[in-house]
PDB file of C-alpha atoms in Angstrom:
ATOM      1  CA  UNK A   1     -17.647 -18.476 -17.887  1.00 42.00           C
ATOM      2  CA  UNK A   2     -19.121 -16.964 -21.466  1.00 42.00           C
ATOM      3  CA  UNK A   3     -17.356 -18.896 -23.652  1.00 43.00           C
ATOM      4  CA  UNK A   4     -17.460 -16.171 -26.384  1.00 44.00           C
ATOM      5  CA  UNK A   5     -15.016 -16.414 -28.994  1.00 42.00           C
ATOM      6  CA  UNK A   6     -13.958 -12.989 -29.005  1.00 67.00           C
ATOM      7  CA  UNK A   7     -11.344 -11.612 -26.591  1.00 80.00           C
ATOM      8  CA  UNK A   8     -13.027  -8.813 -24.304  1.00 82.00           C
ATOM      9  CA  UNK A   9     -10.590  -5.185 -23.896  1.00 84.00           C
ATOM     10  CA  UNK A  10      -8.129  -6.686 -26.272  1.00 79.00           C
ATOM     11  CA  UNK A  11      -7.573  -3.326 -27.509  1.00 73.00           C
ATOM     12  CA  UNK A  12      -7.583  -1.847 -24.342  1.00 76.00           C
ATOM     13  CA  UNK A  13      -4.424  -0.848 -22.650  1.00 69.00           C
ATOM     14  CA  UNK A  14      -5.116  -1.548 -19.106  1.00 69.00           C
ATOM     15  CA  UNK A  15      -2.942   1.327 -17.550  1.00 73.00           C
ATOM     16  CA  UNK A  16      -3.959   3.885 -19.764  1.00 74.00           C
ATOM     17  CA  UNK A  17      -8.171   4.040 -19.576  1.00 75.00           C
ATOM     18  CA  UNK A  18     -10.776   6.094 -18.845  1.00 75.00           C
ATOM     19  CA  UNK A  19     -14.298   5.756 -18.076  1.00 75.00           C
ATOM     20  CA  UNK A  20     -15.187   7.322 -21.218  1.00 76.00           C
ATOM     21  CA  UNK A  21     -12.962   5.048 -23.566  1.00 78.00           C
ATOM     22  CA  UNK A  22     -13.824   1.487 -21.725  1.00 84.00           C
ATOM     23  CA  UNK A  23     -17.396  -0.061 -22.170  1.00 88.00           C
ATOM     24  CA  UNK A  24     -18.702  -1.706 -19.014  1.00 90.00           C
ATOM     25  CA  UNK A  25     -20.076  -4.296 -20.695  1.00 92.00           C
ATOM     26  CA  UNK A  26     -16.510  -5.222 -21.880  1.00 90.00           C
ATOM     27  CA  UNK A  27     -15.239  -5.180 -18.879  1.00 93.00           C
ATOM     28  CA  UNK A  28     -18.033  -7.887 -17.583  1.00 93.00           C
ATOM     29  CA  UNK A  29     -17.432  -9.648 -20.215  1.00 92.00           C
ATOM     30  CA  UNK A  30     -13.387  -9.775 -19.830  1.00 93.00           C
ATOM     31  CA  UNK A  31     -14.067 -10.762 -16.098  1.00 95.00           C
ATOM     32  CA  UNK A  32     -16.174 -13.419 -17.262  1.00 93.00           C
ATOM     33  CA  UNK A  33     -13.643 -14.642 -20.077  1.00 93.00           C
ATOM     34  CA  UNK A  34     -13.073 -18.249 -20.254  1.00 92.00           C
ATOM     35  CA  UNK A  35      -9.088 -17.298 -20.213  1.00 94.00           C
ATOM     36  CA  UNK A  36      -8.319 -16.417 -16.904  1.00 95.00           C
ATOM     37  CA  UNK A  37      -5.509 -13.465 -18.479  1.00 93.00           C
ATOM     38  CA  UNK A  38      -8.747 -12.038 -20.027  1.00 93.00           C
ATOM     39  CA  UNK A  39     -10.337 -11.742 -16.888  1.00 95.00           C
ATOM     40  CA  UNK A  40      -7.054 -10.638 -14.973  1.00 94.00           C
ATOM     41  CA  UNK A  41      -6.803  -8.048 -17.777  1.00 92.00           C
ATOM     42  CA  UNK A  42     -10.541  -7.016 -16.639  1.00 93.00           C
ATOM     43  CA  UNK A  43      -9.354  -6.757 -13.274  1.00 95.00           C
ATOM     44  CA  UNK A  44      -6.521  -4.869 -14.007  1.00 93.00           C
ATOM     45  CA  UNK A  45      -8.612  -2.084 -15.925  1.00 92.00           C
ATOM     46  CA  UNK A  46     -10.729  -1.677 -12.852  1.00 93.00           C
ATOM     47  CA  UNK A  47      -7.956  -0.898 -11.000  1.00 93.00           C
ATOM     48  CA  UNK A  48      -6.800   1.907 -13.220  1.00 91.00           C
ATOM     49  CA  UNK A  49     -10.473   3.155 -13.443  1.00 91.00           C
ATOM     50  CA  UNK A  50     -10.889   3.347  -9.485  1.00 91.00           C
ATOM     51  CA  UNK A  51      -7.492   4.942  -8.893  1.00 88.00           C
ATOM     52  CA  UNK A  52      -9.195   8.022 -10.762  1.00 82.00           C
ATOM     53  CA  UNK A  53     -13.002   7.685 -10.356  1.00 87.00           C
ATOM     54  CA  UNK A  54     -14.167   4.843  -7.830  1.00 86.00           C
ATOM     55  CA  UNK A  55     -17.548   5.395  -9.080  1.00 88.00           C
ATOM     56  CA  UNK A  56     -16.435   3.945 -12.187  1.00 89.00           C
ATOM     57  CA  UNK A  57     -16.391   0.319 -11.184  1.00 91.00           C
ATOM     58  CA  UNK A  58     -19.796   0.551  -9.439  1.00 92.00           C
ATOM     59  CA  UNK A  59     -21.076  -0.709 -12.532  1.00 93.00           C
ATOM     60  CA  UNK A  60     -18.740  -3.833 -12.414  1.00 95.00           C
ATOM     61  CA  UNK A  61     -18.394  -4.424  -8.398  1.00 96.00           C
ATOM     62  CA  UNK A  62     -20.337  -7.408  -8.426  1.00 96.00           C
ATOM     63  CA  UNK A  63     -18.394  -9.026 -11.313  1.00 96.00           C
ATOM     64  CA  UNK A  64     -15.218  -8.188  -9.161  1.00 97.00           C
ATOM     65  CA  UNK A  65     -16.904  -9.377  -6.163  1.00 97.00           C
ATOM     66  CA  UNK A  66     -17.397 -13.089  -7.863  1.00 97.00           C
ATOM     67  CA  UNK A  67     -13.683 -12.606  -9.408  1.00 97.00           C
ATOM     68  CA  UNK A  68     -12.689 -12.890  -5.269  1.00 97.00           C
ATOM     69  CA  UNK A  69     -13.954 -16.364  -5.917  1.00 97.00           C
ATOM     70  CA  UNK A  70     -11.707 -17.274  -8.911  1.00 97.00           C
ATOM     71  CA  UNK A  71      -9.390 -20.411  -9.334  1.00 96.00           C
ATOM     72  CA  UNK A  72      -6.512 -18.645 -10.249  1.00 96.00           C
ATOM     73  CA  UNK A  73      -4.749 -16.718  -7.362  1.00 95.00           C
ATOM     74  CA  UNK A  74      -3.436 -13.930  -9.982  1.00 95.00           C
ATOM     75  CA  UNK A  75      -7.062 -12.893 -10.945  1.00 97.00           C
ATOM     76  CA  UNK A  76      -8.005 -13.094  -7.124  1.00 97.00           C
ATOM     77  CA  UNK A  77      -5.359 -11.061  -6.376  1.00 97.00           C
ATOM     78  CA  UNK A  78      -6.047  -8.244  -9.181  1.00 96.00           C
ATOM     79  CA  UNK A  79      -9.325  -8.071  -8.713  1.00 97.00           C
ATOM     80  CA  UNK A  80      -9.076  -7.875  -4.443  1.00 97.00           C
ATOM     81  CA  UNK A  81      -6.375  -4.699  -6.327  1.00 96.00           C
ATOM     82  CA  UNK A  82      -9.149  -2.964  -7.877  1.00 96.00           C
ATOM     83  CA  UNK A  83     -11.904  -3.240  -5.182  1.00 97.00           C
ATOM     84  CA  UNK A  84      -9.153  -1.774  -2.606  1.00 97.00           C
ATOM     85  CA  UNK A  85      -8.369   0.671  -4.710  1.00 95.00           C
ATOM     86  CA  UNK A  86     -12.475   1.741  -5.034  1.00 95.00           C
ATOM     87  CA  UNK A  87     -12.528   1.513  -1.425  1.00 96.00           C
ATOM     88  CA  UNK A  88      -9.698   4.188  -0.647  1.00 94.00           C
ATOM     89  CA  UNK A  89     -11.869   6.199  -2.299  1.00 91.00           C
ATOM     90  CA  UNK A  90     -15.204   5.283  -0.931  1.00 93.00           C
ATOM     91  CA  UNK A  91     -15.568   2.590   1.102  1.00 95.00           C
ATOM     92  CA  UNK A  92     -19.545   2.049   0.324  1.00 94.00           C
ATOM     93  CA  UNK A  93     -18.369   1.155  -3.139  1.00 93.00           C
ATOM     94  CA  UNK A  94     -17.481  -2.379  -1.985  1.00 96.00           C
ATOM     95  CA  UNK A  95     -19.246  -3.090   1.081  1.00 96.00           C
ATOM     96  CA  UNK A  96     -21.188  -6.152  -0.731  1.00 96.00           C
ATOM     97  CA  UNK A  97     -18.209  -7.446  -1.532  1.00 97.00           C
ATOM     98  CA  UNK A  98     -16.780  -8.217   2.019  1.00 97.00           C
ATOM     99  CA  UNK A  99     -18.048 -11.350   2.790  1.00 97.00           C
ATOM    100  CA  UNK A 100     -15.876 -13.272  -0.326  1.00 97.00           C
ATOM    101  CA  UNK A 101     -12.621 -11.114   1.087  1.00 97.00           C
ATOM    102  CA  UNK A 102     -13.018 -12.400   4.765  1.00 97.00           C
ATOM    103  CA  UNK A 103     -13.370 -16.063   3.098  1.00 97.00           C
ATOM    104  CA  UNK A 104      -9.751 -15.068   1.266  1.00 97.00           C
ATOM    105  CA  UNK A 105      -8.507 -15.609   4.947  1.00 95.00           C
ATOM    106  CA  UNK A 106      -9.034 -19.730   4.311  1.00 93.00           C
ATOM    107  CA  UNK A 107      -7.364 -19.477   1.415  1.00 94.00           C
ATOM    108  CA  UNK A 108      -4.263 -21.635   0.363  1.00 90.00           C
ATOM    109  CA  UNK A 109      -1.681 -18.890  -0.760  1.00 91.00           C
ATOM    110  CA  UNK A 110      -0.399 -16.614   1.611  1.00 92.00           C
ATOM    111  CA  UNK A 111      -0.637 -13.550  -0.789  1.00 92.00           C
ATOM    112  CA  UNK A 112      -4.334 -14.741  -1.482  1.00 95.00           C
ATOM    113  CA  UNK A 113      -5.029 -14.003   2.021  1.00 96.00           C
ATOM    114  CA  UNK A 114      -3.094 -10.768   2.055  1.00 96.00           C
ATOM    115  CA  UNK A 115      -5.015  -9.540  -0.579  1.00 97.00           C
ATOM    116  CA  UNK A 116      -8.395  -9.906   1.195  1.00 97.00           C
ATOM    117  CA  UNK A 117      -6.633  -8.386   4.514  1.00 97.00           C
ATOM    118  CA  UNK A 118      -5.496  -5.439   2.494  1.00 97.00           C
ATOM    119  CA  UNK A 119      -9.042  -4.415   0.689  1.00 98.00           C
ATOM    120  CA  UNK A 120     -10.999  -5.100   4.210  1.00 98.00           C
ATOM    121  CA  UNK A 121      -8.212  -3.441   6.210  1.00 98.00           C
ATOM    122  CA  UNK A 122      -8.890  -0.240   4.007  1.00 97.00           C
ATOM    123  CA  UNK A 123     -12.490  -0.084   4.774  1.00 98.00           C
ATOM    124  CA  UNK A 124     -11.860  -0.791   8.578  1.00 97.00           C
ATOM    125  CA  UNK A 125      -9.588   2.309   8.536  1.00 97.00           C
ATOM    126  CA  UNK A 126     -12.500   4.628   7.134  1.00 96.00           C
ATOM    127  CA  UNK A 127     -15.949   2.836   7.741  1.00 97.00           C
ATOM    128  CA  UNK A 128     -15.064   0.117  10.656  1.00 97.00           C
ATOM    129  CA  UNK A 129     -18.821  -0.818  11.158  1.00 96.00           C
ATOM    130  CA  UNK A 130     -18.835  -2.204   7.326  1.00 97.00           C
ATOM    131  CA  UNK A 131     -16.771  -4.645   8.142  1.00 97.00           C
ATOM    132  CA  UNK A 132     -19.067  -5.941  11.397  1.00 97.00           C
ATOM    133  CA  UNK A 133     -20.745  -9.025   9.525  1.00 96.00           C
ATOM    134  CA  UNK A 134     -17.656 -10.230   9.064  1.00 97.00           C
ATOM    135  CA  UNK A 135     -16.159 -10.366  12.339  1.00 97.00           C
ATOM    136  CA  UNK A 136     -17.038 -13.982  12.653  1.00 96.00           C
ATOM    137  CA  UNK A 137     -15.357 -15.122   9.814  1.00 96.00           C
ATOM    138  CA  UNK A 138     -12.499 -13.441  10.661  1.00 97.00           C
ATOM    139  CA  UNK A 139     -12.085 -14.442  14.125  1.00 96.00           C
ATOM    140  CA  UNK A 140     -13.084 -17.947  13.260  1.00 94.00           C
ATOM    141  CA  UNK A 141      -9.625 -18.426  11.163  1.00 93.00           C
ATOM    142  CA  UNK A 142      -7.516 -16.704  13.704  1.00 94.00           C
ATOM    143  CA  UNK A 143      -8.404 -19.065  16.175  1.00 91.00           C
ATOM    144  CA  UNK A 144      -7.211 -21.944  14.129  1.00 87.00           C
ATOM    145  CA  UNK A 145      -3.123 -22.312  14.446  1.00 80.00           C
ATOM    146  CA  UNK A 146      -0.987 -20.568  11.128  1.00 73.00           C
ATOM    147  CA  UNK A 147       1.126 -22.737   9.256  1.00 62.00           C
ATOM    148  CA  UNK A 148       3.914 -23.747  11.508  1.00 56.00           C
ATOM    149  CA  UNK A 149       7.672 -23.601  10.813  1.00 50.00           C
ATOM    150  CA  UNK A 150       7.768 -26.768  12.388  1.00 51.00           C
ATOM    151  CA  UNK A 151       5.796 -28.606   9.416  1.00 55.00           C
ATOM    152  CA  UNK A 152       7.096 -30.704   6.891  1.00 58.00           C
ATOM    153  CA  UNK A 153       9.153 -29.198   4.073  1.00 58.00           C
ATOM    154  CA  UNK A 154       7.807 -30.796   0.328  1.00 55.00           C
ATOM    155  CA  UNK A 155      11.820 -29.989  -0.414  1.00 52.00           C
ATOM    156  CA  UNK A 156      12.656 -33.282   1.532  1.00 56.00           C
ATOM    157  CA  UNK A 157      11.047 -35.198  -1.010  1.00 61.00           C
ATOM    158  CA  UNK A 158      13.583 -33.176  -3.953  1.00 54.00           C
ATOM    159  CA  UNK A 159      17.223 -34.329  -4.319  1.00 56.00           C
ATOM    160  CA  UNK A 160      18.623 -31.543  -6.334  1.00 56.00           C
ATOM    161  CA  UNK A 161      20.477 -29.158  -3.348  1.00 63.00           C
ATOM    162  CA  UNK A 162      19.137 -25.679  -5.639  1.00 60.00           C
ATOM    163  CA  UNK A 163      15.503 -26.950  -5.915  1.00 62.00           C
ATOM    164  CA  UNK A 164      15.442 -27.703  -2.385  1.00 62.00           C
ATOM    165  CA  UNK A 165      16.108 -24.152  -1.519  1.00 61.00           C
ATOM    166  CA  UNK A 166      14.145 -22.469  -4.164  1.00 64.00           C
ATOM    167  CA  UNK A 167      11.043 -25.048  -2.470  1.00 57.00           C
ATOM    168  CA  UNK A 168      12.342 -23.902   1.240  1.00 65.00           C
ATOM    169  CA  UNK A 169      12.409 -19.876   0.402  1.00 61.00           C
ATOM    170  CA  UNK A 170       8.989 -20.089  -1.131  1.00 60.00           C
ATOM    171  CA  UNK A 171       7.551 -22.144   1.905  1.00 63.00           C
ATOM    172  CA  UNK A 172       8.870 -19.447   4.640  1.00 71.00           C
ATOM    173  CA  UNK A 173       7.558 -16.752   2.226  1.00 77.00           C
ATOM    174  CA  UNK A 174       4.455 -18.004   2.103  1.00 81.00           C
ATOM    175  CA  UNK A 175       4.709 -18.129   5.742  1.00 84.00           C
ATOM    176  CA  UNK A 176       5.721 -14.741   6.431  1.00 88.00           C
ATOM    177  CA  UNK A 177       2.140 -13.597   4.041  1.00 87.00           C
ATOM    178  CA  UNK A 178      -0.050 -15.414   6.305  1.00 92.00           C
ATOM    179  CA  UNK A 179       1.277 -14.125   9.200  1.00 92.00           C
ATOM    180  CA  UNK A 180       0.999 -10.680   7.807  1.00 94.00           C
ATOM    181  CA  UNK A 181      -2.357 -11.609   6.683  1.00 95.00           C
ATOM    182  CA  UNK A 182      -3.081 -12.616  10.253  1.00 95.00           C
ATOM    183  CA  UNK A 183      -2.077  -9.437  11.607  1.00 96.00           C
ATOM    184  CA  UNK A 184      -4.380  -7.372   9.416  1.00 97.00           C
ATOM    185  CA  UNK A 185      -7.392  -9.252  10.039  1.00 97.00           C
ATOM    186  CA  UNK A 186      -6.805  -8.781  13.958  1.00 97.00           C
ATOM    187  CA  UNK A 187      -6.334  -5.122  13.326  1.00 97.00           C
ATOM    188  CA  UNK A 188      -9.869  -5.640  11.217  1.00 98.00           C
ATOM    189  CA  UNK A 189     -11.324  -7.035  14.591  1.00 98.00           C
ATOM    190  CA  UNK A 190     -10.284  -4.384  16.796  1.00 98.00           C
ATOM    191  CA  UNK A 191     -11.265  -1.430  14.356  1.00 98.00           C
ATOM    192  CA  UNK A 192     -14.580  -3.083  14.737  1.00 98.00           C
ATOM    193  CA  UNK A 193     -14.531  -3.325  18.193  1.00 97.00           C
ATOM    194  CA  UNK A 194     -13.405   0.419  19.002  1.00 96.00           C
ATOM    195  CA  UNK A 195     -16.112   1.464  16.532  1.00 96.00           C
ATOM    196  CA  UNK A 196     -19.179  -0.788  17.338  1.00 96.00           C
ATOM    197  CA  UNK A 197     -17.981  -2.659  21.026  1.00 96.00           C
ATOM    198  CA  UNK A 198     -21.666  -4.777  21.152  1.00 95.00           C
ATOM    199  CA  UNK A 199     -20.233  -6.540  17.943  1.00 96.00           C
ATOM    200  CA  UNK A 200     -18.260  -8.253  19.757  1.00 97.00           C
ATOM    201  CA  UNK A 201     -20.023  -9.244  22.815  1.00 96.00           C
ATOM    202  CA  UNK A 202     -21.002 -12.856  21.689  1.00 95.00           C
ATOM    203  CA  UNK A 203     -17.697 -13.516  20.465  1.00 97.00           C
ATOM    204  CA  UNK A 204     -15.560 -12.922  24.236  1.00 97.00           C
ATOM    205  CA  UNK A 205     -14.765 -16.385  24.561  1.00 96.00           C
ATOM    206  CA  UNK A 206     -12.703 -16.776  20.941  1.00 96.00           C
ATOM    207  CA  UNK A 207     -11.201 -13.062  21.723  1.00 97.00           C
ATOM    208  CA  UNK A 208     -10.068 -14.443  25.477  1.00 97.00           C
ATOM    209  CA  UNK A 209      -8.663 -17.527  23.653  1.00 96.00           C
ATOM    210  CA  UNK A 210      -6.315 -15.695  21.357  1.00 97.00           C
ATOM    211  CA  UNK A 211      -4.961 -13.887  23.999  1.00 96.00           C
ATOM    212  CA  UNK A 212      -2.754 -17.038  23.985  1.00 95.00           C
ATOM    213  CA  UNK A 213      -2.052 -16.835  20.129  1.00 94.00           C
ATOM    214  CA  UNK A 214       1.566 -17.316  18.934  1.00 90.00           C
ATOM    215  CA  UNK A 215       2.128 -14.629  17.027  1.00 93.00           C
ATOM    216  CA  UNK A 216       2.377 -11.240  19.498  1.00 94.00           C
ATOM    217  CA  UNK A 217       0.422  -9.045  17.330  1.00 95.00           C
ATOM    218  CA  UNK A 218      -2.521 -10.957  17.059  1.00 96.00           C
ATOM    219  CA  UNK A 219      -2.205 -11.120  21.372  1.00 96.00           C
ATOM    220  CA  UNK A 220      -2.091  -7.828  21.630  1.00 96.00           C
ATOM    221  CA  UNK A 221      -5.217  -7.225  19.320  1.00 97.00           C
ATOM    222  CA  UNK A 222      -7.050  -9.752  21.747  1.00 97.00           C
ATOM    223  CA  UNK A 223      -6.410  -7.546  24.320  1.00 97.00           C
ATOM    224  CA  UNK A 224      -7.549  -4.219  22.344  1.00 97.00           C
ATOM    225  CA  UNK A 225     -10.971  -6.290  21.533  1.00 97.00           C
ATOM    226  CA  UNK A 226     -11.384  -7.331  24.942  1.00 97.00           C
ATOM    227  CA  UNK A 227     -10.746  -3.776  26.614  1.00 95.00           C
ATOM    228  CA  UNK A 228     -12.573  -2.016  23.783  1.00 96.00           C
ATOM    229  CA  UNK A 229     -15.597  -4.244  25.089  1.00 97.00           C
ATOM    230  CA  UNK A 230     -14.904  -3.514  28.316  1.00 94.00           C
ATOM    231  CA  UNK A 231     -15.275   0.054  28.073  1.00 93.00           C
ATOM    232  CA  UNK A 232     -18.899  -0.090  27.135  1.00 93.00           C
ATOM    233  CA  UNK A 233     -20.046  -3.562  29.058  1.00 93.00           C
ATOM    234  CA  UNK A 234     -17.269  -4.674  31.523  1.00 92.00           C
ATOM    235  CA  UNK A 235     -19.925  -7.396  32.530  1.00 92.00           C
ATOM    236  CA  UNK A 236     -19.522  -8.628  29.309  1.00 95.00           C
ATOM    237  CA  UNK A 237     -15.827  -8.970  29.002  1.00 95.00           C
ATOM    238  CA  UNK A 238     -15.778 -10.942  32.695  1.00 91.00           C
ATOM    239  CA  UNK A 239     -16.006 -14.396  31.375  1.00 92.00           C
ATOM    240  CA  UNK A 240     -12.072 -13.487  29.871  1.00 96.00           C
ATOM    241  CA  UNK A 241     -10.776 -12.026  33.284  1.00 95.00           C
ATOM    242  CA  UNK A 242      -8.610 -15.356  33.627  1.00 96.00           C
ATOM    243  CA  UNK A 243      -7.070 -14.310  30.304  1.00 97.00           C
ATOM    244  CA  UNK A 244      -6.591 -11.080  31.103  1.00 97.00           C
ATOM    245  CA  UNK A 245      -4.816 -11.531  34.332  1.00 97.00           C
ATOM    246  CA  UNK A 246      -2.435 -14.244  32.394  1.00 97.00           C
ATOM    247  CA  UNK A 247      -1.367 -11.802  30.399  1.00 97.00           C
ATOM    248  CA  UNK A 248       0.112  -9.808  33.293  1.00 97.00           C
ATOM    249  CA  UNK A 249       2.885 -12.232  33.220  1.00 96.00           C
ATOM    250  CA  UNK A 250       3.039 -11.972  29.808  1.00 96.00           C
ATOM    251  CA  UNK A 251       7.194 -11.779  28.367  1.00 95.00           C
ATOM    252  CA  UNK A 252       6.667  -8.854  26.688  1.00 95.00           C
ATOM    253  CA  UNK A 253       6.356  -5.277  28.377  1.00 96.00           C
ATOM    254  CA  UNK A 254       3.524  -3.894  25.637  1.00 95.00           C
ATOM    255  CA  UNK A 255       1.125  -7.140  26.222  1.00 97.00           C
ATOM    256  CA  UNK A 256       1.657  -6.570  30.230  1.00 97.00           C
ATOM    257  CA  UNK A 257       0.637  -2.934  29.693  1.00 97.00           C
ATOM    258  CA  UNK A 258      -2.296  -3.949  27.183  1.00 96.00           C
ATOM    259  CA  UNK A 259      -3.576  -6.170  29.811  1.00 97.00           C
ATOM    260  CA  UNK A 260      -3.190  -3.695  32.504  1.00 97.00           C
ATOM    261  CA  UNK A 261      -5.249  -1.183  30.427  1.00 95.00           C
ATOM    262  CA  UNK A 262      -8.201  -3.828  29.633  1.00 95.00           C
ATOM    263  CA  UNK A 263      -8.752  -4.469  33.561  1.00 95.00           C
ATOM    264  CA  UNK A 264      -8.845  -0.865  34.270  1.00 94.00           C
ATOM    265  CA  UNK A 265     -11.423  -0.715  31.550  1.00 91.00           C
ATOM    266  CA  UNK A 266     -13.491  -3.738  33.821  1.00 90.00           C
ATOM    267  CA  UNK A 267     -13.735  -0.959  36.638  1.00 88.00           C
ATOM    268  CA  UNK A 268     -13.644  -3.955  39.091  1.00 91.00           C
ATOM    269  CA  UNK A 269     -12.062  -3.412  42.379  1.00 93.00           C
ATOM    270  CA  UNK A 270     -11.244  -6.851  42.123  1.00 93.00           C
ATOM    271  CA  UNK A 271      -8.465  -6.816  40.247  1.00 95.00           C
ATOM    272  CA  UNK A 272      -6.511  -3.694  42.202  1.00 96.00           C
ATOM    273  CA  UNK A 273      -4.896  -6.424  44.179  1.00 95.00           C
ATOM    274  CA  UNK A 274      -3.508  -7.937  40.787  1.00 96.00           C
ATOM    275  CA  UNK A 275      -2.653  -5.062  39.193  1.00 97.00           C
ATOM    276  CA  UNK A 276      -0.517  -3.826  43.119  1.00 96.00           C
ATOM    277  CA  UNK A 277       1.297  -6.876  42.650  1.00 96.00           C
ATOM    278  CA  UNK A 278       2.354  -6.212  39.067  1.00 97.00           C
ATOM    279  CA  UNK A 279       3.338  -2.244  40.455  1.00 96.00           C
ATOM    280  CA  UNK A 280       5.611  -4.374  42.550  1.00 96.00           C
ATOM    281  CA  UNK A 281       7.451  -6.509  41.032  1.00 96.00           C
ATOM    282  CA  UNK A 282       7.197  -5.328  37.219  1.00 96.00           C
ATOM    283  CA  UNK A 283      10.818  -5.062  35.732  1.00 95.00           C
ATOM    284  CA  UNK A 284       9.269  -2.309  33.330  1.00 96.00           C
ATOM    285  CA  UNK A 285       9.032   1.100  35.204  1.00 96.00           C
ATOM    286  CA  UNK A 286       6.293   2.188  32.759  1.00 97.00           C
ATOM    287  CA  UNK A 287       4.036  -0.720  32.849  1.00 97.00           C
ATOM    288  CA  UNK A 288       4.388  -0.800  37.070  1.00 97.00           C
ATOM    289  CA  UNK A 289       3.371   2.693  37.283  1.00 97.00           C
ATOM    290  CA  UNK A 290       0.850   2.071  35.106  1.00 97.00           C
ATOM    291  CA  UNK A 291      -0.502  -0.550  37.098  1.00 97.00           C
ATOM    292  CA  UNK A 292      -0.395   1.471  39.965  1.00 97.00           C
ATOM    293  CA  UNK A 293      -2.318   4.348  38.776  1.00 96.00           C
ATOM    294  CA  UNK A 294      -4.778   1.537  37.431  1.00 96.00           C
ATOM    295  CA  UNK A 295      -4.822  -0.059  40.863  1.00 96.00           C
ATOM    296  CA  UNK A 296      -5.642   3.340  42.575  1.00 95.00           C
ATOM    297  CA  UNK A 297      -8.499   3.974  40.174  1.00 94.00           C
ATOM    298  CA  UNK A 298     -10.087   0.443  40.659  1.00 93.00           C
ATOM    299  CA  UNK A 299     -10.319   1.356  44.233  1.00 91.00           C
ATOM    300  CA  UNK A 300     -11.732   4.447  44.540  1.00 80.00           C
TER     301      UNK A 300
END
């Protein structure tokens, strides 16, 4: 940090600038403040700048691009706030910035990791292939398990009943962020596949592993990679066919039909025989005649 005695945009008021009434050498300096409310407060600034003028923090990205890298979650958080908020506007803004938000999806707070979803989830939505490098990264963490319900509550080492369920409501919130989190990043993935489908080719045998994932959504994006691959190179995606046909059985009518689509996508007569059997004995009317039609395709 600067370690300047002064305190940066202290007579700023952080919802109420312009790019005209804020220097951006303040606003480096506030974001590289010794007091991490300084550099919050130059976060927050940025964030009122870009919802009127993204091209207002190009000056300051990479300060807000090492502020993704902060010890303390709340300037994370803020800055993640402004660089989203550049993004909705134009997504080139921040593109150097991507790599630190995929690493938010190791971090230790749930809302941490929501924060990076959110800012690469808006360029994915507008500019998919920006967020290409980091398809690694972001696949990498999904395939590790989430935080499980299962684990060991720190409120069984408090006595106090009120404590112990102020400790317990914060634990399953956090838990519901990083399954949110999760979510988004799949969503990420499969924005990049649809967009750029070679992107993924080296990365078939992670996709055809989360097919078995916990958490439905993030399934069901493993399927949406897999078949968006397997529109452009159905060679590739063959190495996941096992997957694939698993998820034929899967409980849920919307992962049956996913899978259904992504072998249609393999245009391999192969799998007709699968997919007649599923026309068969389906219990959803939708996802057998689906099947069907697939199966009838695959063989002609």
């Amino acid at each position: 940090m600067s370690g300047t005695s002064q305190t940066p945009l202290r007579e700023v008021a952080a919802n109420d600038v312009t790019p005209e009434s804020v220097d951006p050498a303040e606003i480096r300096a506030a974001l590289d403040a010794d007091s991490a409310p300084v550099r919050q407060r130059g976060a927050r600034v940025c964030t009122t700048l870009a919802e009127d003028d993204a091209d207002s923090v190009r000056p300051v990205v990479d300060e807000l691009g090492r502020a993704l890298t902060d010890e303390n979650p709340g300037v994370v958080q803020t800055a993640a706030a402004a660089l989203t908020q550049a993004a909705t506007a134009d997504p080139a803004v921040v593109v150097e910035t991507l790599d630190r938000a995929a690493a938010l999806a190791d971090a230790d707070l749930g809302g941490v990791q929501i924060a990076g979803a959110q800012l690469l989830a808006t360029v994915a939505k507008q500019e998919p292939s920006h967020c290409t490098p980091v398809v690694g990264t972001l696949l990498d963490r999904l395939g590790r398990p989430p935080a499980s319900d299962d684990d060991e509550s720190m409120a069984a080492c408090v006595g106090d009943e009120i404590t112990q369920r102020t400790i317990r409501e914060h634990e399953e919130e956090e838990q519901q962020h990083e399954r949110v989190a999760r979510q988004v990043f799949a969503n990420v993935v499969v924005a990049v596949a649809e967009a750029e489908p070679s992107a993924l080719v080296d990365h078939v045998d992670t996709v055809a592993d989360l097919t078995t994932a916990e958490d439905l959504v993030v399934r069901g994006a493993a399927l949406d990679v897999l078949g968006a691959v397997g529109s452009e190179s159905p060679s590739a995606v063959d190495p996941a066919a096992d997957a694939i046909l698993a998820c034929l059985d899967a409980d849920v009518g919307v992962l049956r039909a996913r899978a259904v689509r992504t072998l249609g996508f393999l245009d391999d007569a192969q799998y007709a025989d699968a997919l007649s059997d599923v026309a068969a004995t389906d219990p959803d009317d939708e996802v057998a005649a689906f099947a069907a039609e697939t199966a009838e395709f695959l063989e002609e």
